[in-house]
PDB file of C-alpha atoms and ligand atoms in Angstrom:
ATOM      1  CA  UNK A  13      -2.953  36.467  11.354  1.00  0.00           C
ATOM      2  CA  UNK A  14      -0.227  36.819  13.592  1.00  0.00           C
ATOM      3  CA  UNK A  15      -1.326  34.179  15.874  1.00  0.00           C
ATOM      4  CA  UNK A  16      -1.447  32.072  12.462  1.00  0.00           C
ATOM      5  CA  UNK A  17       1.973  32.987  11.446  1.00  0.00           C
ATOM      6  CA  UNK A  18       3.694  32.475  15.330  1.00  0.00           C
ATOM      7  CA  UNK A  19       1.547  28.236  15.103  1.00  0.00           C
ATOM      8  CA  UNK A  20       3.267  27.807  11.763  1.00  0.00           C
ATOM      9  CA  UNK A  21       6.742  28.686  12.421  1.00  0.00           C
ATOM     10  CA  UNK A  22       6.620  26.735  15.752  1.00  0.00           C
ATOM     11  CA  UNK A  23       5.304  23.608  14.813  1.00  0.00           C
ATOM     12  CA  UNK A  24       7.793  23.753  11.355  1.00  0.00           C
ATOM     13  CA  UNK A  25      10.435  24.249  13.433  1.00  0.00           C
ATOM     14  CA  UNK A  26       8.982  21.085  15.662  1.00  0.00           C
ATOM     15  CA  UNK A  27       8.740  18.954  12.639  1.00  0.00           C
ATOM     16  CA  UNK A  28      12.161  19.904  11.378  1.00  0.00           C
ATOM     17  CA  UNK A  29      13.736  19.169  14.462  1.00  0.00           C
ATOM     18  CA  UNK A  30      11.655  15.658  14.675  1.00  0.00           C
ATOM     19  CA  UNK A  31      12.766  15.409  10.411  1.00  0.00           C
ATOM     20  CA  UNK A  32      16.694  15.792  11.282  1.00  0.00           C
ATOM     21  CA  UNK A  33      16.518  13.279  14.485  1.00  0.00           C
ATOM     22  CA  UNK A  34      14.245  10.463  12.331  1.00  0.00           C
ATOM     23  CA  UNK A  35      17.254  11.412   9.507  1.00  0.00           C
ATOM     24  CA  UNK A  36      19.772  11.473  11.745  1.00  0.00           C
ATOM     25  CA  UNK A  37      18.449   8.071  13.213  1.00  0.00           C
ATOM     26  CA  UNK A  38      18.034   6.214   9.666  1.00  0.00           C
ATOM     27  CA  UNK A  39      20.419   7.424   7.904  1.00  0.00           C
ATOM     28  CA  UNK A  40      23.283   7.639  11.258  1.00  0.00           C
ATOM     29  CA  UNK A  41      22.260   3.705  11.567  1.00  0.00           C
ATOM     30  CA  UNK A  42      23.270   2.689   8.386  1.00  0.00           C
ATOM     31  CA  UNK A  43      26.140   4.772   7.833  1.00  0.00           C
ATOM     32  CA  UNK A  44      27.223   3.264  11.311  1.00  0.00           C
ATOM     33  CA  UNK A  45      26.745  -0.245  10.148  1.00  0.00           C
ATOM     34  CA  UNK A  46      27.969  -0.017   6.715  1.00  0.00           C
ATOM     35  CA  UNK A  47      30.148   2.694   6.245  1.00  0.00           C
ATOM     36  CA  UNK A  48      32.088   2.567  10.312  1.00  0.00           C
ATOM     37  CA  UNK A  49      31.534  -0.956  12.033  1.00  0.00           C
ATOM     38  CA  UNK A  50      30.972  -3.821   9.391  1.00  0.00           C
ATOM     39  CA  UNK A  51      32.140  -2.514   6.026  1.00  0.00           C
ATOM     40  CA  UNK A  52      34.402  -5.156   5.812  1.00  0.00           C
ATOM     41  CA  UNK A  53      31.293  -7.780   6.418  1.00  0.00           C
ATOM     42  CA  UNK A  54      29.516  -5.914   3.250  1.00  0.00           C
ATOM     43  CA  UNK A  55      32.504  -5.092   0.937  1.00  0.00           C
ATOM     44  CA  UNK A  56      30.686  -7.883  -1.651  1.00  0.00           C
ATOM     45  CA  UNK A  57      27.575  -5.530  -1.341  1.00  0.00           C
ATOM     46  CA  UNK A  58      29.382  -2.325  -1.993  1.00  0.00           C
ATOM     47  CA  UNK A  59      28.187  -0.404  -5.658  1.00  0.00           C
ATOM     48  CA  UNK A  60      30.982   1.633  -6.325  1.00  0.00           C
ATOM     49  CA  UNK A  61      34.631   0.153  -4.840  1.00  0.00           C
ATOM     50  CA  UNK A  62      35.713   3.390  -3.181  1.00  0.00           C
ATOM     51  CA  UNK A  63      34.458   5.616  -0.160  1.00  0.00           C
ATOM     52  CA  UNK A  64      33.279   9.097  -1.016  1.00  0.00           C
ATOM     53  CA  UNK A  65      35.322  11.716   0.817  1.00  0.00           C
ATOM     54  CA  UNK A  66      34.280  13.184   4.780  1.00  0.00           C
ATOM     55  CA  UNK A  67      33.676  16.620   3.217  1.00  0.00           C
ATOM     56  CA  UNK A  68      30.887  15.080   0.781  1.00  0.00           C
ATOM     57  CA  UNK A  69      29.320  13.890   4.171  1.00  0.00           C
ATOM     58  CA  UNK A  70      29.408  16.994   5.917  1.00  0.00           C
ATOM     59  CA  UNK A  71      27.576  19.031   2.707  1.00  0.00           C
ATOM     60  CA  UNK A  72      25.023  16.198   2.611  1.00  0.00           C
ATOM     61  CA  UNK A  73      24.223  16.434   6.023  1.00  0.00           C
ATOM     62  CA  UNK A  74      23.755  20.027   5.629  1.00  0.00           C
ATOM     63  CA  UNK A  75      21.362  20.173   2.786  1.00  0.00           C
ATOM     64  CA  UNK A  76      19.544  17.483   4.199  1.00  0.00           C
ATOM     65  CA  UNK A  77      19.098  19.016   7.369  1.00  0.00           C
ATOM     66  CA  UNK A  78      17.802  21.870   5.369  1.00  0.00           C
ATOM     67  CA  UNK A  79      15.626  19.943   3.750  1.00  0.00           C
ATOM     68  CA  UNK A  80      14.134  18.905   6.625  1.00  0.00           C
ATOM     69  CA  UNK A  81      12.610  21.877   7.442  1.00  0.00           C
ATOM     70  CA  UNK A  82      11.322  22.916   4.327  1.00  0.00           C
ATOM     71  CA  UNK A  83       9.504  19.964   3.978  1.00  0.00           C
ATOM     72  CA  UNK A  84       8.286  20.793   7.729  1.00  0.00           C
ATOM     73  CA  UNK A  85       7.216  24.141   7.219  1.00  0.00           C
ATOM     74  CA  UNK A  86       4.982  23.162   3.809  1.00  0.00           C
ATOM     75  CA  UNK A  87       3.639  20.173   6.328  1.00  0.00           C
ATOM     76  CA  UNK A  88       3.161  23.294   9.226  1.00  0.00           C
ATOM     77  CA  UNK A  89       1.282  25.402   6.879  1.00  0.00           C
ATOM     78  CA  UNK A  90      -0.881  22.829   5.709  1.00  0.00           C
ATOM     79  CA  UNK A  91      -2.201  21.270   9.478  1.00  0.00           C
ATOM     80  CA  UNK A  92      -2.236  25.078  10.778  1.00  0.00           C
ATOM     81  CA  UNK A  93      -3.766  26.529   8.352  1.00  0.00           C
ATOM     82  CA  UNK A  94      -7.500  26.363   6.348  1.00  0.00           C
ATOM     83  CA  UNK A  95      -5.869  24.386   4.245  1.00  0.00           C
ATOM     84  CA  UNK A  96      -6.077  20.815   6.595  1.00  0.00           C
ATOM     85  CA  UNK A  97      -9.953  21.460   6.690  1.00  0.00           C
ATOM     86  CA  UNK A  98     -10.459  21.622   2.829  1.00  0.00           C
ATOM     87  CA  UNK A  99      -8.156  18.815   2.787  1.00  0.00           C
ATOM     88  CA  UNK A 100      -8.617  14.866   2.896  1.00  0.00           C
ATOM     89  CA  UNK A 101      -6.439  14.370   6.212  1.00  0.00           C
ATOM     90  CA  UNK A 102      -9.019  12.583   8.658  1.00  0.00           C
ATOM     91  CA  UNK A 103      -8.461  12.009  12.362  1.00  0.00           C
ATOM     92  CA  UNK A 104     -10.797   9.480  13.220  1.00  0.00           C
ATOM     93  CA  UNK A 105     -10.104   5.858  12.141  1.00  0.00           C
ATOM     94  CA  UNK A 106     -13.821   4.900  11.326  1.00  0.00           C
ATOM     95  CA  UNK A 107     -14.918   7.889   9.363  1.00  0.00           C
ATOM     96  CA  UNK A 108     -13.495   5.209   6.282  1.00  0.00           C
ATOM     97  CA  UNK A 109     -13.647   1.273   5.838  1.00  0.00           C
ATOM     98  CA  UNK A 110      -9.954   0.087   7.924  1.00  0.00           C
ATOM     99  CA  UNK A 111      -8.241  -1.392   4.637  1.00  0.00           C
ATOM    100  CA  UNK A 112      -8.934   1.733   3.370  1.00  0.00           C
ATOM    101  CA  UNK A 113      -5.353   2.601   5.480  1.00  0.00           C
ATOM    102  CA  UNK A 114      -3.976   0.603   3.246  1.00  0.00           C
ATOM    103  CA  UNK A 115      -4.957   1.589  -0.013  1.00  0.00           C
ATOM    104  CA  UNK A 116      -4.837   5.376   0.374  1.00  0.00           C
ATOM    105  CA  UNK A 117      -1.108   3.914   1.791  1.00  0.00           C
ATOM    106  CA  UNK A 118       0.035   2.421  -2.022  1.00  0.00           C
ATOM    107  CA  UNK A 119      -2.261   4.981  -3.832  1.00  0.00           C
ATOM    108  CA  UNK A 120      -0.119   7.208  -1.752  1.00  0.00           C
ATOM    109  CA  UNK A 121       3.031   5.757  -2.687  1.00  0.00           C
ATOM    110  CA  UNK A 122       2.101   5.290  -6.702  1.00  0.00           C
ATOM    111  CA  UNK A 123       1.232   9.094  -6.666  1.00  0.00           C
ATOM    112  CA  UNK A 124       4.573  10.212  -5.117  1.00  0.00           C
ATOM    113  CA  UNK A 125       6.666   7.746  -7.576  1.00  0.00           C
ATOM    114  CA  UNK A 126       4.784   9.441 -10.494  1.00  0.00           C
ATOM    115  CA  UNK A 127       5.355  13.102  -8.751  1.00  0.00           C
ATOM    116  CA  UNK A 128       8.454  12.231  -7.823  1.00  0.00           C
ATOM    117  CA  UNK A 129       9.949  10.925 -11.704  1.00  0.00           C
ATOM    118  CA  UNK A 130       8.207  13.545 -13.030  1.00  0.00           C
ATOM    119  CA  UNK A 131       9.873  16.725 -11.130  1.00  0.00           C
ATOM    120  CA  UNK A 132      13.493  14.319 -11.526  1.00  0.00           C
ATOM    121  CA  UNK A 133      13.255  14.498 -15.123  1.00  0.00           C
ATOM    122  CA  UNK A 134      12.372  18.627 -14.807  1.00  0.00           C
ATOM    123  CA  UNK A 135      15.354  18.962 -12.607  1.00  0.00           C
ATOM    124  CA  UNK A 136      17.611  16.985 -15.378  1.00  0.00           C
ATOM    125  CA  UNK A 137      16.423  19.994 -18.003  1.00  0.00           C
ATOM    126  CA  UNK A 138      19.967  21.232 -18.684  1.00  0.00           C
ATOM    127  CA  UNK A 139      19.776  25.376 -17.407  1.00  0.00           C
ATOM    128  CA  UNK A 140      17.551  23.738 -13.992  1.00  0.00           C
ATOM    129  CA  UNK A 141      20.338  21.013 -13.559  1.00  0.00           C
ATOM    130  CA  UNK A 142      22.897  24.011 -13.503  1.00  0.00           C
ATOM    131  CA  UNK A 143      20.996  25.735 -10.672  1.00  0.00           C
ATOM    132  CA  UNK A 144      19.394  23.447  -8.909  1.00  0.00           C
ATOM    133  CA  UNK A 145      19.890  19.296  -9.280  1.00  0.00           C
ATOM    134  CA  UNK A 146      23.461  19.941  -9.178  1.00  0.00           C
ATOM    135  CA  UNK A 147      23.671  19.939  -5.677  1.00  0.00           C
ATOM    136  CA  UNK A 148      21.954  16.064  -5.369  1.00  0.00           C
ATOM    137  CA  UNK A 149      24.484  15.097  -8.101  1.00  0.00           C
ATOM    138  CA  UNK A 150      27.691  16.786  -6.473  1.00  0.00           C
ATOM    139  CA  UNK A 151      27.196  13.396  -4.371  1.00  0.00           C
ATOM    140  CA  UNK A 152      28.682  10.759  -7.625  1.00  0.00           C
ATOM    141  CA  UNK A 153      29.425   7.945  -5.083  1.00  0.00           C
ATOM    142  CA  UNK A 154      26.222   7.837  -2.449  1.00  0.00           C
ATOM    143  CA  UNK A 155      25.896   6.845   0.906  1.00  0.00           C
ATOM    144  CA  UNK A 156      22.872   7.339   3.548  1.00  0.00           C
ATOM    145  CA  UNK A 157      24.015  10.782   4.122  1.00  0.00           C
ATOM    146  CA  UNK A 158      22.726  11.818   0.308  1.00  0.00           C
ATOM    147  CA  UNK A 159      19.076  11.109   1.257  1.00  0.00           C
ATOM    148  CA  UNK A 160      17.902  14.515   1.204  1.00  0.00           C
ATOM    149  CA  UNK A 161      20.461  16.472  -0.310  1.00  0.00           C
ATOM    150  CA  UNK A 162      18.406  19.063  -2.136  1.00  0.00           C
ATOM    151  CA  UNK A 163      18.868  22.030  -3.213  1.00  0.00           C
ATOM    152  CA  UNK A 164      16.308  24.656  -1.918  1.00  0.00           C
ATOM    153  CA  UNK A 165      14.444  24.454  -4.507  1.00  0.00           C
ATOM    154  CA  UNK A 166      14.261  20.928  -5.355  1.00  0.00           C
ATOM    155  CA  UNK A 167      13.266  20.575  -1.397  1.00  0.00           C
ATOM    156  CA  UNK A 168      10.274  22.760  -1.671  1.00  0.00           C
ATOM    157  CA  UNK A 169       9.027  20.653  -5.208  1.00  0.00           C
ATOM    158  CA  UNK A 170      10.019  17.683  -3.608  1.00  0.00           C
ATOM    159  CA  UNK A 171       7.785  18.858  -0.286  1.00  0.00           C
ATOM    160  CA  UNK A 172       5.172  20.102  -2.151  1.00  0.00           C
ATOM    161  CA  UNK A 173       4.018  16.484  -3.384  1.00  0.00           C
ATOM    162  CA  UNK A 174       2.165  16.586   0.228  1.00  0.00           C
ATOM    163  CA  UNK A 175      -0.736  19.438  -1.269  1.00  0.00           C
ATOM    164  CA  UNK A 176      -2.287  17.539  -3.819  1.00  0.00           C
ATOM    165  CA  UNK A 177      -1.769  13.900  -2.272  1.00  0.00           C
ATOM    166  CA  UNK A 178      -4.210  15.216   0.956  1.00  0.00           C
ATOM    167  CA  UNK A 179      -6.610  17.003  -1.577  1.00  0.00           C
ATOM    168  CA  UNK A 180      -6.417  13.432  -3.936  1.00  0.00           C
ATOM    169  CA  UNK A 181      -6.412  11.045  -1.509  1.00  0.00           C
ATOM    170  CA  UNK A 182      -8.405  10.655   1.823  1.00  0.00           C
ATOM    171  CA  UNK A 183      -5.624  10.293   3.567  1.00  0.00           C
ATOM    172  CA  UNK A 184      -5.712   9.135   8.146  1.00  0.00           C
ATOM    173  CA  UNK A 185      -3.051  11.157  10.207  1.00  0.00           C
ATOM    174  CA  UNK A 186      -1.663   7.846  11.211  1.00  0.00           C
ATOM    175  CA  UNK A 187      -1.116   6.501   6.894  1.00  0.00           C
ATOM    176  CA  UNK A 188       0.438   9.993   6.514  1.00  0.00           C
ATOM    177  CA  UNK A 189       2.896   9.245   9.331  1.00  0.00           C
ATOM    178  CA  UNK A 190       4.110   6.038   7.752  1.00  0.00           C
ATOM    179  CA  UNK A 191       4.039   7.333   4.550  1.00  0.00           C
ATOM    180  CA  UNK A 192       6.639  10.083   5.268  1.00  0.00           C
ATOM    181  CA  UNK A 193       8.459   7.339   6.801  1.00  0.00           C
ATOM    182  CA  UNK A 194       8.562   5.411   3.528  1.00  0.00           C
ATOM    183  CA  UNK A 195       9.892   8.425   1.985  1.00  0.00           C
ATOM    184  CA  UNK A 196      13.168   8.181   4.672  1.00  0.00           C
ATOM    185  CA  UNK A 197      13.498   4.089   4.683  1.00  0.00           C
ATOM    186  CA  UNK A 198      13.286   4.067   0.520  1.00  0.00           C
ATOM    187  CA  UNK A 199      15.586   7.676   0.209  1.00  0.00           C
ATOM    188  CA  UNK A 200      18.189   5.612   2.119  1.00  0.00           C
ATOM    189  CA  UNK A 201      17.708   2.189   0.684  1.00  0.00           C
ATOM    190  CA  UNK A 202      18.191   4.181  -2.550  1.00  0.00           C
ATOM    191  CA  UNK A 203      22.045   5.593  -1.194  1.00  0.00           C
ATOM    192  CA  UNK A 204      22.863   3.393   0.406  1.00  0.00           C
ATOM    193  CA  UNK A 205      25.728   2.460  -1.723  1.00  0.00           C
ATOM    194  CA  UNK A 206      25.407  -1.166  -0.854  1.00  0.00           C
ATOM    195  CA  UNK A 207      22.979  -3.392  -2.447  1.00  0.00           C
ATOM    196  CA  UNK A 208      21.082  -5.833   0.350  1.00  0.00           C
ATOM    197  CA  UNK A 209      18.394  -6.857  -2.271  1.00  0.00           C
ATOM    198  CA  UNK A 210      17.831 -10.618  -1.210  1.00  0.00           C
ATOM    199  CA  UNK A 211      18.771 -13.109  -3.804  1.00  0.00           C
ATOM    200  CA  UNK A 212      14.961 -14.274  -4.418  1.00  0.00           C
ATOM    201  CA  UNK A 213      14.556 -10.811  -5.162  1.00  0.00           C
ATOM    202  CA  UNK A 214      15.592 -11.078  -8.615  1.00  0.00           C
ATOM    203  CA  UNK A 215      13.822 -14.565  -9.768  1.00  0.00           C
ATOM    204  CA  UNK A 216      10.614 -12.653  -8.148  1.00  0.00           C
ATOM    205  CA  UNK A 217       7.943 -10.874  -9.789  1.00  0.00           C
ATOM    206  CA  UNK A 218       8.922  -8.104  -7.197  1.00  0.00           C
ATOM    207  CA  UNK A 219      11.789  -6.884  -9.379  1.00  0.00           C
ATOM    208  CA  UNK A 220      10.052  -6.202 -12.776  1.00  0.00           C
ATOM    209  CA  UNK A 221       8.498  -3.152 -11.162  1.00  0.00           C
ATOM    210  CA  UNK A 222      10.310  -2.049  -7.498  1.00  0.00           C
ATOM    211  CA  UNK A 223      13.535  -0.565  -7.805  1.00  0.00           C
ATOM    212  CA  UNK A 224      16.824  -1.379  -6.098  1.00  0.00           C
ATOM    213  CA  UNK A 225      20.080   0.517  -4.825  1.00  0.00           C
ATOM    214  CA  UNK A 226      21.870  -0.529  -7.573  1.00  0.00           C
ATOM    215  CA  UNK A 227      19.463   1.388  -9.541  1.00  0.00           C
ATOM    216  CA  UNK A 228      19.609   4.738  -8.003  1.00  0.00           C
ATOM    217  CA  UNK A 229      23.386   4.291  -7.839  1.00  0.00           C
ATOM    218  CA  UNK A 230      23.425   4.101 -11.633  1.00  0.00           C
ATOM    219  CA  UNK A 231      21.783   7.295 -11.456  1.00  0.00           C
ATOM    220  CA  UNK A 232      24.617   8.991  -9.634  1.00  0.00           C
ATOM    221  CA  UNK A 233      27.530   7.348 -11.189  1.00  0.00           C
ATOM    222  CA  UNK A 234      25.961   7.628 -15.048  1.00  0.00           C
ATOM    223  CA  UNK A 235      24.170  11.713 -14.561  1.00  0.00           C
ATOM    224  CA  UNK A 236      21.459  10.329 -16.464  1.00  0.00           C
ATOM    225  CA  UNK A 237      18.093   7.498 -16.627  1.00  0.00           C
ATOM    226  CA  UNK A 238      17.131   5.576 -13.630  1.00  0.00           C
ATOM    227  CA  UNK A 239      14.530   8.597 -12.778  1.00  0.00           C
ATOM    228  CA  UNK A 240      12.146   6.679 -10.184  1.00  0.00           C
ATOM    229  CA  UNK A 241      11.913   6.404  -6.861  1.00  0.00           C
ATOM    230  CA  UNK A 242      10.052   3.217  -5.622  1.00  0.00           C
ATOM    231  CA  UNK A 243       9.558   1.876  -8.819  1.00  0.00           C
ATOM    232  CA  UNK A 244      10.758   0.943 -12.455  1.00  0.00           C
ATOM    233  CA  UNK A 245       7.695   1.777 -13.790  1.00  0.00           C
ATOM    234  CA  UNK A 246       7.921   5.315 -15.624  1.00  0.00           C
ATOM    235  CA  UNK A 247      11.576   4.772 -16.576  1.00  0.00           C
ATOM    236  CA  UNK A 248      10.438   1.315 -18.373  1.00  0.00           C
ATOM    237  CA  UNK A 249       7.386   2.712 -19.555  1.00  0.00           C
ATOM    238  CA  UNK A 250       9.377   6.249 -20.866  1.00  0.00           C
ATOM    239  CA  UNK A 251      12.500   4.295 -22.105  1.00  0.00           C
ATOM    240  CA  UNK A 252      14.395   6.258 -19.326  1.00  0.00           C
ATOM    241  CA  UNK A 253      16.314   2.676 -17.935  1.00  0.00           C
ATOM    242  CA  UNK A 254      19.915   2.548 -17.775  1.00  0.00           C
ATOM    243  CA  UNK A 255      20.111   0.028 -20.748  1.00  0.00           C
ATOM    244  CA  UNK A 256      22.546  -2.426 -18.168  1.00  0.00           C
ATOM    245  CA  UNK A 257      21.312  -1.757 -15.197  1.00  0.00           C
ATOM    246  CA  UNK A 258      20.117  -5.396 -15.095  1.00  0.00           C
ATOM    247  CA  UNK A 259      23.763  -6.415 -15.898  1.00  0.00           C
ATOM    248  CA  UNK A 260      25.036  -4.620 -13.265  1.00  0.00           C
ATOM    249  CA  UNK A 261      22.555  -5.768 -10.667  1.00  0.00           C
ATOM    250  CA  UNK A 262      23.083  -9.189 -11.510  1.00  0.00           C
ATOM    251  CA  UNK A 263      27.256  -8.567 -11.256  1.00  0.00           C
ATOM    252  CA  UNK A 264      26.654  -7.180  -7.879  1.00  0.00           C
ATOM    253  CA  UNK A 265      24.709  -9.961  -6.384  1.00  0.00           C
ATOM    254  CA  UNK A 266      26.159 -12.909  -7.714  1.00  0.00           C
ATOM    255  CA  UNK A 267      29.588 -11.190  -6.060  1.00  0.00           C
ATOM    256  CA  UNK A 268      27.446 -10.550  -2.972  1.00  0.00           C
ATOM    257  CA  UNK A 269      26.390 -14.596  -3.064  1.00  0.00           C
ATOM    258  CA  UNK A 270      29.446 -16.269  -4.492  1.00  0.00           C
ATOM    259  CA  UNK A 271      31.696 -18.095  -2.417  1.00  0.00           C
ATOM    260  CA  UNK A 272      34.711 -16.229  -3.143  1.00  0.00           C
ATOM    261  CA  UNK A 273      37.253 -14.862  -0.751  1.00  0.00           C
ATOM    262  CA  UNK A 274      38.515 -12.593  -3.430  1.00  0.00           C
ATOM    263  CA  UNK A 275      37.587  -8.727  -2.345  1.00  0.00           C
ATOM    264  CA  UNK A 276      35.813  -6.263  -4.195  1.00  0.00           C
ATOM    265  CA  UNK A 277      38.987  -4.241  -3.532  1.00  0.00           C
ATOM    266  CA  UNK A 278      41.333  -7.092  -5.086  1.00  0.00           C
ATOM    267  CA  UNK A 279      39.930  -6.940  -8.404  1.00  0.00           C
TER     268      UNK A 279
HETATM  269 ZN1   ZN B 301      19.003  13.328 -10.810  1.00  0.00          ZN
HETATM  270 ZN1   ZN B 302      19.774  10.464  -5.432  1.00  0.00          ZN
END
């Protein structure tokens, strides 16, 4: 038991420390490129005109960081435990068909959007707002830093999507890997603060059904709707949809691909 206890807490503080470098990486990249080297180059792109404060940074990075580790101590206690041989996780690639990588990949995905709306609308219930969603929401103007700025709470339900997935899903080490990198690449896409959509985007199929920055933004700057995480899907389906967030989108990138030497900051 002791033994058991001593493998969990070193390998979730392993995974935490491997959590804050990949968000240190992602999210440090982008903030470098948008926010420090080239804002000028993206000011069409920008969502909200002005910069949020250093001090909102610092708290995101904090909480984040924190994150981090919860999310690598539920992943620690599942892998070290009797609960990764009762699970689906498989190691070798042949014990399933090879495009099954890719489906348990999306069927991955579609589970954690529907998880993921799901626990977003609990945390919007007024008394768990107060105590717990507050702390994503403190952040009204987001940027890469805002990723993963949970509450403690909110981390763990936001970790614990992981337990039923690998009992749901047969699920190879390797799709598990990407998938937790999905959950970075779309967490940052989705605070970005700048929209990078390209313009075919919106003429496409696509962007019926996969969300954009500009609709996660909405969510910080409005408080309320825009609930999903990859996808439109629930909030269409559960009238949850900012009512113009196709307006807005649509403002934002014919700015972004007009010819116009008039600044975002001008207007
Ligand atoms: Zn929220
Ligand atoms: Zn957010």
């Amino acid at each position: 038991m002791k033994m058991l206890i001593y493998d969990i807490v070193k390998t979730g503080l392993l995974l935490g420390s491997i959590n804050g470098l990949r968000y240190f990486l992602i999210a440090g990249i982008a903030f470098l490129i948008f926010y420090i080297f080239f804002p000028n180059q993206f000011f069409k792109a920008k969502i909200q005109a002005n910069i949020a404060p250093n001090a909102a940074f610092f708290r995101e990075i904090k909480y984040s960081l924190l994150s981090g580790f919860i999310t690598a101590f539920i992943i620690a206690l599942i892998l070290k435990s009797d609960l990764k041989n009762s699970s689906l996780i498989y190691d070798q690639i042949n014990e399933y068909p090879i495009y099954w990588i890719f489906v348990s990949y999306f069927l991955a995905i579609l589970f954690h959007d529907t998880w993921f709306y799901w626990l977003h609308r609990f945390f919007h219930l007024s008394w768990v707002y107060k105590k717990v969603h507050k702390i994503h929401h403190l952040s009204v103007n987001p940027s890469p830093w805002t990723s993963f700025s949970f509450h403690v709470l909110e981390a763990i339900g936001e970790g614990l999507v992981i337990l039923p997935l690998v009992y749901l899903i047969p699920i190879h080490k390797l799709t598990l890997l990407f998938f937790g990198l999905s959950i970075f690449v779309i967490n940052v896409y989705g605070h970005l603060g700048y929209e990078i959509a390209p313009k075919w985007f919106r003429k496409s199929i696509f962007f019926e059904f996969i969300n954009s920055s500009v609709h996660h933004n909405l969510h910080h700057s409005k408080f309320k709707g825009n609930y999903g995480l990859y996808f439109r899907f629930w909030d269409r389906f559960m009238g949850t949809e900012h009512a113009d967030y196709v307006k807005i989108f649509d403002e934002i990138q014919s700015k972004r691909f007009s010819n116009s030497e008039k600044t975002h900051f001008q207007e």
